Tab-separated table of C-alpha atoms in Angstrom:
chain	number	residue	atom	x	y	z
A	1	MET	CA	6.095	3.236	24.739
A	2	PRO	CA	8.536	5.940	22.773
A	3	THR	CA	6.623	9.359	22.070
A	4	ALA	CA	5.419	8.967	17.927
A	5	ALA	CA	8.561	11.759	17.824
A	6	GLU	CA	10.685	9.570	19.204
A	7	ALA	CA	9.383	6.828	16.967
A	8	ALA	CA	9.626	9.086	13.327
A	9	GLN	CA	13.119	9.430	15.390
A	10	LYS	CA	14.723	6.366	15.653
A	11	TRP	CA	12.626	5.532	11.955
A	12	ALA	CA	14.642	8.207	10.313
A	13	THR	CA	17.603	7.281	11.777
A	14	ASN	CA	16.951	3.032	10.632
A	15	LEU	CA	15.754	3.586	7.046
A	16	SER	CA	19.029	6.359	6.598
A	17	ALA	CA	21.435	3.565	7.485
A	18	ALA	CA	19.557	0.487	5.963
A	19	GLN	CA	20.168	2.503	2.575
A	20	PRO	CA	23.289	0.726	1.201
A	21	ARG	CA	22.348	-3.004	1.807
A	22	TYR	CA	19.231	-1.745	-0.010
A	23	VAL	CA	21.446	-0.026	-2.656
A	24	ALA	CA	23.223	-3.593	-2.086
A	25	GLY	CA	19.964	-5.514	-3.280
A	26	VAL	CA	19.725	-3.449	-6.063
A	27	ASN	CA	22.721	-4.032	-7.634
A	28	ALA	CA	22.893	-7.928	-6.886
A	29	VAL	CA	19.645	-8.245	-8.871
A	30	THR	CA	21.485	-10.257	-12.590
A	31	VAL	CA	17.696	-9.832	-14.620
A	32	ALA	CA	15.845	-7.097	-15.417
A	33	PRO	CA	12.645	-6.788	-13.186
A	34	GLY	CA	10.796	-6.122	-16.122
A	35	ALA	CA	12.535	-8.978	-18.434
A	36	LEU	CA	10.924	-11.553	-15.502
A	37	ALA	CA	7.627	-10.671	-15.941
A	38	ALA	CA	7.162	-9.977	-19.016
A	39	ARG	CA	8.355	-13.569	-19.282
A	40	ALA	CA	5.226	-14.229	-16.449
A	41	ALA	CA	3.224	-12.168	-19.068
A	42	ASP	CA	0.807	-15.500	-19.717
A	43	THR	CA	0.557	-16.934	-16.039
A	44	TRP	CA	-0.657	-13.153	-15.363
A	45	ALA	CA	-3.539	-13.444	-17.945
A	46	VAL	CA	-4.631	-17.551	-17.070
A	47	ASN	CA	-4.298	-16.497	-13.350
A	48	THR	CA	-6.779	-13.093	-14.059
A	49	ALA	CA	-8.458	-14.769	-16.281
A	50	ALA	CA	-9.430	-17.370	-13.322
A	51	ALA	CA	-9.848	-14.314	-10.182
A	52	LYS	CA	-12.776	-13.141	-12.921
A	53	PRO	CA	-16.057	-14.920	-11.000
A	54	LYS	CA	-13.906	-14.050	-7.932
A	55	PHE	CA	-13.735	-10.287	-8.522
A	56	ALA	CA	-17.590	-9.922	-10.006
A	57	ARG	CA	-18.965	-11.887	-5.851
A	58	ASN	CA	-16.792	-9.487	-4.089
A	59	SER	CA	-17.220	-6.135	-6.161
A	60	ALA	CA	-21.252	-7.078	-6.548
A	61	ALA	CA	-20.791	-7.591	-3.197
A	62	VAL	CA	-20.724	-4.394	-2.097
A	63	SER	CA	-24.385	-2.345	-1.043
A	64	LEU	CA	-24.326	1.037	-2.353
A	65	GLN	CA	-24.953	2.593	0.553
A	66	GLU	CA	-22.216	0.542	2.308
A	67	TRP	CA	-19.622	1.938	-0.507
A	68	GLN	CA	-20.534	5.644	0.122
A	69	GLN	CA	-20.347	4.458	4.502
A	70	VAL	CA	-16.934	3.159	4.297
A	71	THR	CA	-15.362	5.653	1.994
A	72	ALA	CA	-17.297	9.095	3.666
A	73	ASN	CA	-15.231	7.766	6.637
A	74	LYS	CA	-11.988	6.852	5.428
A	75	ALA	CA	-11.887	10.084	4.137
A	76	THR	CA	-13.497	11.581	7.090
A	77	ASP	CA	-10.718	10.356	9.353
A	78	ALA	CA	-7.846	10.642	7.265
A	79	ASN	CA	-8.341	14.609	6.968
A	80	THR	CA	-8.948	14.870	10.545
A	81	VAL	CA	-5.552	12.813	11.025
A	82	ASP	CA	-3.913	14.940	7.952
A	83	VAL	CA	-5.166	17.235	9.175
A	84	GLU	CA	-4.567	17.819	13.054
A	85	ALA	CA	-0.852	16.483	12.205
A	86	LYS	CA	-0.301	19.424	9.465
A	87	THR	CA	-1.699	21.811	12.690
A	88	LYS	CA	0.267	20.056	14.602
A	89	SER	CA	3.828	22.513	15.173
């Protein structure tokens, strides 16, 4: 199992090496993505409207207490990890 530093170095190396492939992929696109998205506007609107009941059901399923607990825990966990990462050097 690699250490965190080894994994980070491998990620950085591989990301740098992949940049030419990324640029080639971008340059291979022949139609502006925004134009394709605009053509799909009606499909988006139909799908969004169809999802409305599910959105309402899932949104209403979370109580205030549950939301507060989960949100506070996520923020606390994320802040702890961030602080620990920034203080280790």
